[in-house]
PDB file of C-alpha atoms in Angstrom:
ATOM      1  CA  UNK A   1       0.000   0.000   0.000  1.00  0.00           C
ATOM      2  CA  UNK A   2       1.083   3.550  -0.599  1.00  0.00           C
ATOM      3  CA  UNK A   3       2.505   5.329   2.414  1.00  0.00           C
ATOM      4  CA  UNK A   4       4.568   8.324   3.422  1.00  0.00           C
ATOM      5  CA  UNK A   5       6.880   8.320   6.426  1.00  0.00           C
ATOM      6  CA  UNK A   6       8.148  11.384   8.197  1.00  0.00           C
ATOM      7  CA  UNK A   7      10.375   9.940  10.893  1.00  0.00           C
ATOM      8  CA  UNK A   8      10.761  13.132  12.910  1.00  0.00           C
ATOM      9  CA  UNK A   9       7.685  14.212  14.853  1.00  0.00           C
ATOM     10  CA  UNK A  10       9.358  17.313  16.275  1.00  0.00           C
ATOM     11  CA  UNK A  11      12.482  19.196  15.245  1.00  0.00           C
ATOM     12  CA  UNK A  12      13.954  22.226  16.982  1.00  0.00           C
ATOM     13  CA  UNK A  13      16.519  24.400  15.246  1.00  0.00           C
ATOM     14  CA  UNK A  14      18.096  27.724  16.059  1.00  0.00           C
ATOM     15  CA  UNK A  15      17.204  30.716  13.955  1.00  0.00           C
ATOM     16  CA  UNK A  16      19.724  31.021  11.142  1.00  0.00           C
ATOM     17  CA  UNK A  17      20.642  27.338  11.238  1.00  0.00           C
ATOM     18  CA  UNK A  18      20.070  24.978   8.350  1.00  0.00           C
ATOM     19  CA  UNK A  19      17.127  22.609   8.244  1.00  0.00           C
ATOM     20  CA  UNK A  20      16.422  19.226   6.731  1.00  0.00           C
ATOM     21  CA  UNK A  21      13.073  17.462   7.141  1.00  0.00           C
ATOM     22  CA  UNK A  22      13.008  13.855   6.077  1.00  0.00           C
ATOM     23  CA  UNK A  23      10.369  12.138   3.981  1.00  0.00           C
ATOM     24  CA  UNK A  24      10.284   8.599   2.617  1.00  0.00           C
ATOM     25  CA  UNK A  25       7.525   7.155   0.503  1.00  0.00           C
ATOM     26  CA  UNK A  26       6.345   3.769  -0.590  1.00  0.00           C
ATOM     27  CA  UNK A  27       4.752   3.743  -4.019  1.00  0.00           C
ATOM     28  CA  UNK A  28       5.135   1.436  -6.984  1.00  0.00           C
ATOM     29  CA  UNK A  29       4.973   3.964  -9.790  1.00  0.00           C
ATOM     30  CA  UNK A  30       6.717   7.252 -10.458  1.00  0.00           C
ATOM     31  CA  UNK A  31       5.483   9.503  -7.695  1.00  0.00           C
ATOM     32  CA  UNK A  32       4.240  13.027  -7.687  1.00  0.00           C
ATOM     33  CA  UNK A  33       5.622  14.501  -4.476  1.00  0.00           C
ATOM     34  CA  UNK A  34       4.673  17.537  -2.469  1.00  0.00           C
ATOM     35  CA  UNK A  35       5.555  19.435   0.654  1.00  0.00           C
ATOM     36  CA  UNK A  36       2.859  21.440   2.404  1.00  0.00           C
ATOM     37  CA  UNK A  37       3.143  23.721   5.421  1.00  0.00           C
ATOM     38  CA  UNK A  38       0.440  24.330   8.006  1.00  0.00           C
ATOM     39  CA  UNK A  39       0.545  27.122  10.577  1.00  0.00           C
ATOM     40  CA  UNK A  40      -1.593  26.640  13.699  1.00  0.00           C
ATOM     41  CA  UNK A  41      -5.290  26.805  12.865  1.00  0.00           C
ATOM     42  CA  UNK A  42      -4.577  27.414   9.205  1.00  0.00           C
ATOM     43  CA  UNK A  43      -4.978  25.511   5.976  1.00  0.00           C
ATOM     44  CA  UNK A  44      -2.328  23.737   3.948  1.00  0.00           C
ATOM     45  CA  UNK A  45      -0.037  25.837   1.803  1.00  0.00           C
ATOM     46  CA  UNK A  46       1.992  24.236  -0.971  1.00  0.00           C
ATOM     47  CA  UNK A  47       5.729  24.781  -0.548  1.00  0.00           C
ATOM     48  CA  UNK A  48       6.953  22.858  -3.573  1.00  0.00           C
ATOM     49  CA  UNK A  49       6.248  19.937  -5.838  1.00  0.00           C
ATOM     50  CA  UNK A  50       8.043  17.335  -7.918  1.00  0.00           C
ATOM     51  CA  UNK A  51       6.455  15.824 -10.994  1.00  0.00           C
ATOM     52  CA  UNK A  52       9.400  15.009 -13.246  1.00  0.00           C
ATOM     53  CA  UNK A  53      12.673  16.408 -14.544  1.00  0.00           C
ATOM     54  CA  UNK A  54      15.262  18.047 -12.334  1.00  0.00           C
ATOM     55  CA  UNK A  55      15.350  16.177  -9.041  1.00  0.00           C
ATOM     56  CA  UNK A  56      16.196  19.304  -7.066  1.00  0.00           C
ATOM     57  CA  UNK A  57      13.129  21.522  -6.885  1.00  0.00           C
ATOM     58  CA  UNK A  58      12.842  25.026  -5.554  1.00  0.00           C
ATOM     59  CA  UNK A  59       9.838  26.261  -3.673  1.00  0.00           C
ATOM     60  CA  UNK A  60       8.522  29.296  -1.905  1.00  0.00           C
ATOM     61  CA  UNK A  61      10.046  30.905   1.182  1.00  0.00           C
ATOM     62  CA  UNK A  62      13.546  29.686   0.288  1.00  0.00           C
ATOM     63  CA  UNK A  63      12.772  25.967   0.608  1.00  0.00           C
ATOM     64  CA  UNK A  64      14.066  23.267  -1.695  1.00  0.00           C
ATOM     65  CA  UNK A  65      13.679  19.508  -1.863  1.00  0.00           C
ATOM     66  CA  UNK A  66      15.571  16.728  -3.561  1.00  0.00           C
ATOM     67  CA  UNK A  67      13.955  13.629  -5.031  1.00  0.00           C
ATOM     68  CA  UNK A  68      16.124  10.530  -4.697  1.00  0.00           C
ATOM     69  CA  UNK A  69      14.502   7.581  -6.413  1.00  0.00           C
ATOM     70  CA  UNK A  70      17.062   5.079  -5.125  1.00  0.00           C
ATOM     71  CA  UNK A  71      16.261   6.030  -1.554  1.00  0.00           C
ATOM     72  CA  UNK A  72      12.522   6.705  -2.091  1.00  0.00           C
ATOM     73  CA  UNK A  73      13.082  10.024  -0.402  1.00  0.00           C
ATOM     74  CA  UNK A  74      12.026  13.625  -0.875  1.00  0.00           C
ATOM     75  CA  UNK A  75      13.725  15.610   1.875  1.00  0.00           C
ATOM     76  CA  UNK A  76      12.973  19.264   2.435  1.00  0.00           C
ATOM     77  CA  UNK A  77      15.802  21.699   3.110  1.00  0.00           C
ATOM     78  CA  UNK A  78      16.363  25.309   3.932  1.00  0.00           C
ATOM     79  CA  UNK A  79      19.843  26.836   4.383  1.00  0.00           C
ATOM     80  CA  UNK A  80      18.861  29.404   7.019  1.00  0.00           C
ATOM     81  CA  UNK A  81      15.700  29.112   9.096  1.00  0.00           C
ATOM     82  CA  UNK A  82      13.663  32.139  10.154  1.00  0.00           C
ATOM     83  CA  UNK A  83      11.431  32.294  13.245  1.00  0.00           C
ATOM     84  CA  UNK A  84       8.404  32.567  10.937  1.00  0.00           C
ATOM     85  CA  UNK A  85       9.143  29.082   9.570  1.00  0.00           C
ATOM     86  CA  UNK A  86       7.854  27.529  12.789  1.00  0.00           C
ATOM     87  CA  UNK A  87       4.904  25.399  11.654  1.00  0.00           C
ATOM     88  CA  UNK A  88       3.983  21.834  10.820  1.00  0.00           C
ATOM     89  CA  UNK A  89       5.302  20.390   7.579  1.00  0.00           C
ATOM     90  CA  UNK A  90       3.634  17.605   5.647  1.00  0.00           C
ATOM     91  CA  UNK A  91       5.093  15.498   2.886  1.00  0.00           C
ATOM     92  CA  UNK A  92       2.598  13.936   0.485  1.00  0.00           C
ATOM     93  CA  UNK A  93       2.566  11.626  -2.509  1.00  0.00           C
ATOM     94  CA  UNK A  94       0.001  12.097  -5.264  1.00  0.00           C
ATOM     95  CA  UNK A  95      -1.670   8.978  -6.628  1.00  0.00           C
ATOM     96  CA  UNK A  96      -2.760   9.784 -10.129  1.00  0.00           C
ATOM     97  CA  UNK A  97      -4.474   6.469 -10.701  1.00  0.00           C
ATOM     98  CA  UNK A  98      -6.623   6.911  -7.598  1.00  0.00           C
ATOM     99  CA  UNK A  99      -8.478  10.090  -8.453  1.00  0.00           C
ATOM    100  CA  UNK A 100      -5.352  12.188  -7.908  1.00  0.00           C
ATOM    101  CA  UNK A 101      -5.654  11.757  -4.172  1.00  0.00           C
ATOM    102  CA  UNK A 102      -2.853  12.710  -1.821  1.00  0.00           C
ATOM    103  CA  UNK A 103      -1.451  10.436   0.846  1.00  0.00           C
ATOM    104  CA  UNK A 104       0.120  12.474   3.624  1.00  0.00           C
ATOM    105  CA  UNK A 105       2.828  11.745   6.114  1.00  0.00           C
ATOM    106  CA  UNK A 106       2.201  12.291   9.802  1.00  0.00           C
ATOM    107  CA  UNK A 107       3.889  15.681   9.741  1.00  0.00           C
ATOM    108  CA  UNK A 108       6.929  17.234  11.394  1.00  0.00           C
ATOM    109  CA  UNK A 109       6.496  20.100  13.829  1.00  0.00           C
ATOM    110  CA  UNK A 110       9.282  22.608  13.462  1.00  0.00           C
ATOM    111  CA  UNK A 111      10.204  24.797  16.394  1.00  0.00           C
ATOM    112  CA  UNK A 112      12.630  27.671  15.920  1.00  0.00           C
ATOM    113  CA  UNK A 113      14.559  28.982  18.886  1.00  0.00           C
ATOM    114  CA  UNK A 114      16.085  32.425  18.916  1.00  0.00           C
TER     115      UNK A 114
ATOM    116  CA  UNK B   1      -4.759  34.859  -6.642  1.00  0.00           C
ATOM    117  CA  UNK B   2      -7.608  32.371  -6.908  1.00  0.00           C
ATOM    118  CA  UNK B   3      -8.330  30.381  -3.775  1.00  0.00           C
ATOM    119  CA  UNK B   4     -10.526  27.648  -2.393  1.00  0.00           C
ATOM    120  CA  UNK B   5     -13.107  29.009   0.027  1.00  0.00           C
ATOM    121  CA  UNK B   6     -14.749  27.006   2.799  1.00  0.00           C
ATOM    122  CA  UNK B   7     -17.679  27.893   5.010  1.00  0.00           C
ATOM    123  CA  UNK B   8     -18.244  27.918   7.885  1.00  0.00           C
ATOM    124  CA  UNK B   9     -14.828  28.155   9.520  1.00  0.00           C
ATOM    125  CA  UNK B  10     -16.212  26.579  12.697  1.00  0.00           C
ATOM    126  CA  UNK B  11     -19.264  24.414  13.241  1.00  0.00           C
ATOM    127  CA  UNK B  12     -20.500  22.946  16.487  1.00  0.00           C
ATOM    128  CA  UNK B  13     -23.229  20.352  16.233  1.00  0.00           C
ATOM    129  CA  UNK B  14     -24.955  17.851  18.451  1.00  0.00           C
ATOM    130  CA  UNK B  15     -24.346  14.151  17.991  1.00  0.00           C
ATOM    131  CA  UNK B  16     -26.847  12.671  15.573  1.00  0.00           C
ATOM    132  CA  UNK B  17     -27.450  15.909  13.720  1.00  0.00           C
ATOM    133  CA  UNK B  18     -26.781  16.402  10.016  1.00  0.00           C
ATOM    134  CA  UNK B  19     -24.134  18.878   8.925  1.00  0.00           C
ATOM    135  CA  UNK B  20     -23.240  20.276   5.537  1.00  0.00           C
ATOM    136  CA  UNK B  21     -19.803  21.693   4.937  1.00  0.00           C
ATOM    137  CA  UNK B  22     -19.468  23.997   1.979  1.00  0.00           C
ATOM    138  CA  UNK B  23     -16.634  24.700  -0.409  1.00  0.00           C
ATOM    139  CA  UNK B  24     -16.157  26.870  -3.463  1.00  0.00           C
ATOM    140  CA  UNK B  25     -13.281  25.391  -5.474  1.00  0.00           C
ATOM    141  CA  UNK B  26     -11.152  27.390  -7.901  1.00  0.00           C
ATOM    142  CA  UNK B  27     -13.328  28.096 -10.908  1.00  0.00           C
ATOM    143  CA  UNK B  28     -11.404  26.326 -13.690  1.00  0.00           C
ATOM    144  CA  UNK B  29     -10.530  23.271 -11.616  1.00  0.00           C
ATOM    145  CA  UNK B  30     -11.954  19.895 -12.486  1.00  0.00           C
ATOM    146  CA  UNK B  31     -11.136  17.603  -9.550  1.00  0.00           C
ATOM    147  CA  UNK B  32     -12.499  18.197  -6.071  1.00  0.00           C
ATOM    148  CA  UNK B  33     -11.594  16.575  -2.786  1.00  0.00           C
ATOM    149  CA  UNK B  34     -12.410  16.392   0.874  1.00  0.00           C
ATOM    150  CA  UNK B  35      -9.776  15.551   3.460  1.00  0.00           C
ATOM    151  CA  UNK B  36      -9.993  15.522   7.222  1.00  0.00           C
ATOM    152  CA  UNK B  37      -7.516  15.992  10.025  1.00  0.00           C
ATOM    153  CA  UNK B  38      -8.381  14.804  13.496  1.00  0.00           C
ATOM    154  CA  UNK B  39      -6.609  16.934  16.085  1.00  0.00           C
ATOM    155  CA  UNK B  40      -2.980  15.920  16.366  1.00  0.00           C
ATOM    156  CA  UNK B  41      -3.172  13.398  13.542  1.00  0.00           C
ATOM    157  CA  UNK B  42      -2.280  13.290   9.874  1.00  0.00           C
ATOM    158  CA  UNK B  43      -4.388  14.610   7.037  1.00  0.00           C
ATOM    159  CA  UNK B  44      -6.541  11.791   5.630  1.00  0.00           C
ATOM    160  CA  UNK B  45      -8.178  11.513   2.227  1.00  0.00           C
ATOM    161  CA  UNK B  46     -11.951  11.126   2.266  1.00  0.00           C
ATOM    162  CA  UNK B  47     -13.201  11.414  -1.296  1.00  0.00           C
ATOM    163  CA  UNK B  48     -12.418  12.701  -4.765  1.00  0.00           C
ATOM    164  CA  UNK B  49     -15.014  13.949  -7.241  1.00  0.00           C
ATOM    165  CA  UNK B  50     -14.671  14.375 -10.988  1.00  0.00           C
ATOM    166  CA  UNK B  51     -17.137  14.799 -13.809  1.00  0.00           C
ATOM    167  CA  UNK B  52     -20.051  14.876 -11.366  1.00  0.00           C
ATOM    168  CA  UNK B  53     -19.293  11.601  -9.717  1.00  0.00           C
ATOM    169  CA  UNK B  54     -17.117  10.128  -7.023  1.00  0.00           C
ATOM    170  CA  UNK B  55     -13.853   8.859  -8.523  1.00  0.00           C
ATOM    171  CA  UNK B  56     -12.300   7.505  -5.353  1.00  0.00           C
ATOM    172  CA  UNK B  57     -13.260   7.219  -1.702  1.00  0.00           C
ATOM    173  CA  UNK B  58     -11.596   5.954   1.440  1.00  0.00           C
ATOM    174  CA  UNK B  59     -12.897   3.474   3.978  1.00  0.00           C
ATOM    175  CA  UNK B  60     -13.725   6.443   6.210  1.00  0.00           C
ATOM    176  CA  UNK B  61     -16.250   7.679   3.655  1.00  0.00           C
ATOM    177  CA  UNK B  62     -19.111   5.382   4.622  1.00  0.00           C
ATOM    178  CA  UNK B  63     -22.859   5.701   4.062  1.00  0.00           C
ATOM    179  CA  UNK B  64     -23.042   8.572   6.534  1.00  0.00           C
ATOM    180  CA  UNK B  65     -21.082  10.764   4.140  1.00  0.00           C
ATOM    181  CA  UNK B  66     -22.107  12.187   0.796  1.00  0.00           C
ATOM    182  CA  UNK B  67     -20.814  14.829  -1.582  1.00  0.00           C
ATOM    183  CA  UNK B  68     -22.545  16.977  -4.101  1.00  0.00           C
ATOM    184  CA  UNK B  69     -21.813  19.685  -6.602  1.00  0.00           C
ATOM    185  CA  UNK B  70     -25.271  21.175  -6.789  1.00  0.00           C
ATOM    186  CA  UNK B  71     -24.782  24.248  -8.925  1.00  0.00           C
ATOM    187  CA  UNK B  72     -21.452  24.145 -10.752  1.00  0.00           C
ATOM    188  CA  UNK B  73     -19.632  26.253  -8.208  1.00  0.00           C
ATOM    189  CA  UNK B  74     -20.252  24.823  -4.744  1.00  0.00           C
ATOM    190  CA  UNK B  75     -18.952  21.467  -3.555  1.00  0.00           C
ATOM    191  CA  UNK B  76     -20.513  20.144  -0.363  1.00  0.00           C
ATOM    192  CA  UNK B  77     -19.801  17.405   2.138  1.00  0.00           C
ATOM    193  CA  UNK B  78     -22.774  16.140   4.106  1.00  0.00           C
ATOM    194  CA  UNK B  79     -22.532  14.026   7.228  1.00  0.00           C
ATOM    195  CA  UNK B  80     -25.944  12.514   7.796  1.00  0.00           C
ATOM    196  CA  UNK B  81     -25.814  11.653  11.494  1.00  0.00           C
ATOM    197  CA  UNK B  82     -22.724  12.994  13.192  1.00  0.00           C
ATOM    198  CA  UNK B  83     -20.743  11.035  15.753  1.00  0.00           C
ATOM    199  CA  UNK B  84     -18.281  12.302  18.324  1.00  0.00           C
ATOM    200  CA  UNK B  85     -15.440  10.825  16.292  1.00  0.00           C
ATOM    201  CA  UNK B  86     -16.376  13.006  13.306  1.00  0.00           C
ATOM    202  CA  UNK B  87     -14.903  15.970  15.176  1.00  0.00           C
ATOM    203  CA  UNK B  88     -12.025  17.131  13.004  1.00  0.00           C
ATOM    204  CA  UNK B  89     -10.813  19.809  10.639  1.00  0.00           C
ATOM    205  CA  UNK B  90     -12.245  19.190   7.188  1.00  0.00           C
ATOM    206  CA  UNK B  91     -10.327  20.494   4.194  1.00  0.00           C
ATOM    207  CA  UNK B  92     -11.637  20.961   0.704  1.00  0.00           C
ATOM    208  CA  UNK B  93      -9.175  20.928  -2.191  1.00  0.00           C
ATOM    209  CA  UNK B  94      -9.255  21.228  -5.954  1.00  0.00           C
ATOM    210  CA  UNK B  95      -6.920  20.637  -8.881  1.00  0.00           C
ATOM    211  CA  UNK B  96      -6.954  21.431 -12.571  1.00  0.00           C
ATOM    212  CA  UNK B  97      -6.267  17.850 -13.504  1.00  0.00           C
ATOM    213  CA  UNK B  98      -3.803  15.010 -13.397  1.00  0.00           C
ATOM    214  CA  UNK B  99      -0.271  16.002 -12.569  1.00  0.00           C
ATOM    215  CA  UNK B 100      -1.186  19.320 -11.027  1.00  0.00           C
ATOM    216  CA  UNK B 101      -1.019  20.458  -7.452  1.00  0.00           C
ATOM    217  CA  UNK B 102      -3.953  20.573  -5.088  1.00  0.00           C
ATOM    218  CA  UNK B 103      -5.034  23.888  -3.635  1.00  0.00           C
ATOM    219  CA  UNK B 104      -6.547  23.656  -0.176  1.00  0.00           C
ATOM    220  CA  UNK B 105      -9.114  25.763   1.604  1.00  0.00           C
ATOM    221  CA  UNK B 106      -8.611  27.072   5.127  1.00  0.00           C
ATOM    222  CA  UNK B 107     -10.704  24.270   6.562  1.00  0.00           C
ATOM    223  CA  UNK B 108     -13.865  23.898   8.611  1.00  0.00           C
ATOM    224  CA  UNK B 109     -13.390  22.856  12.210  1.00  0.00           C
ATOM    225  CA  UNK B 110     -16.275  20.561  13.096  1.00  0.00           C
ATOM    226  CA  UNK B 111     -16.948  19.850  16.750  1.00  0.00           C
ATOM    227  CA  UNK B 112     -19.541  17.232  17.613  1.00  0.00           C
ATOM    228  CA  UNK B 113     -20.823  17.414  21.187  1.00  0.00           C
TER     229      UNK B 113
END
């Protein structure tokens, strides 16, 4: 069955430090991959997406992610974290043969300390 | 920038009552979805809707749930007889088509008491 694993439930980084949030997926076909961010009480905002082509994708707010097929991973990175990046981050895989539905990971809560 | 709009933002209802959650997807989108997120848990797929019919649904989406696109702009989720465990944030989403990203609404927080 398709699944997405985000092994880190919580991560705390200092403001200005680099960030990497891990995501692994299980899916038989070529995946469509997404990272969404959710601030408390808010909806889901798309940070970036991978459909095909260059495996390093750039997103909004200075985030990037790298698709590694051999590792079934799509890790999210940011070189320098800002206090406003504190939120919950969700990795998702899009299943085109199942009505384009998204399967989400459990999320990683990012805390930023000053 | 076009956006998905959901109403109401909060709904409190008594157990056993019917609720209808409303969504206005982005106007040129073709696929519509409902997801839910129980507090502290992951976002779960409920149902997808395309060409005026359900294209996929999860095991959560039982006979108590239904969706409708009554007028070409609104997309509704009805829960016929709410249970305590239906308390969650419900997100509507839409996409233009295959291989495109989903845009999410701000969600409706449903509390069943």
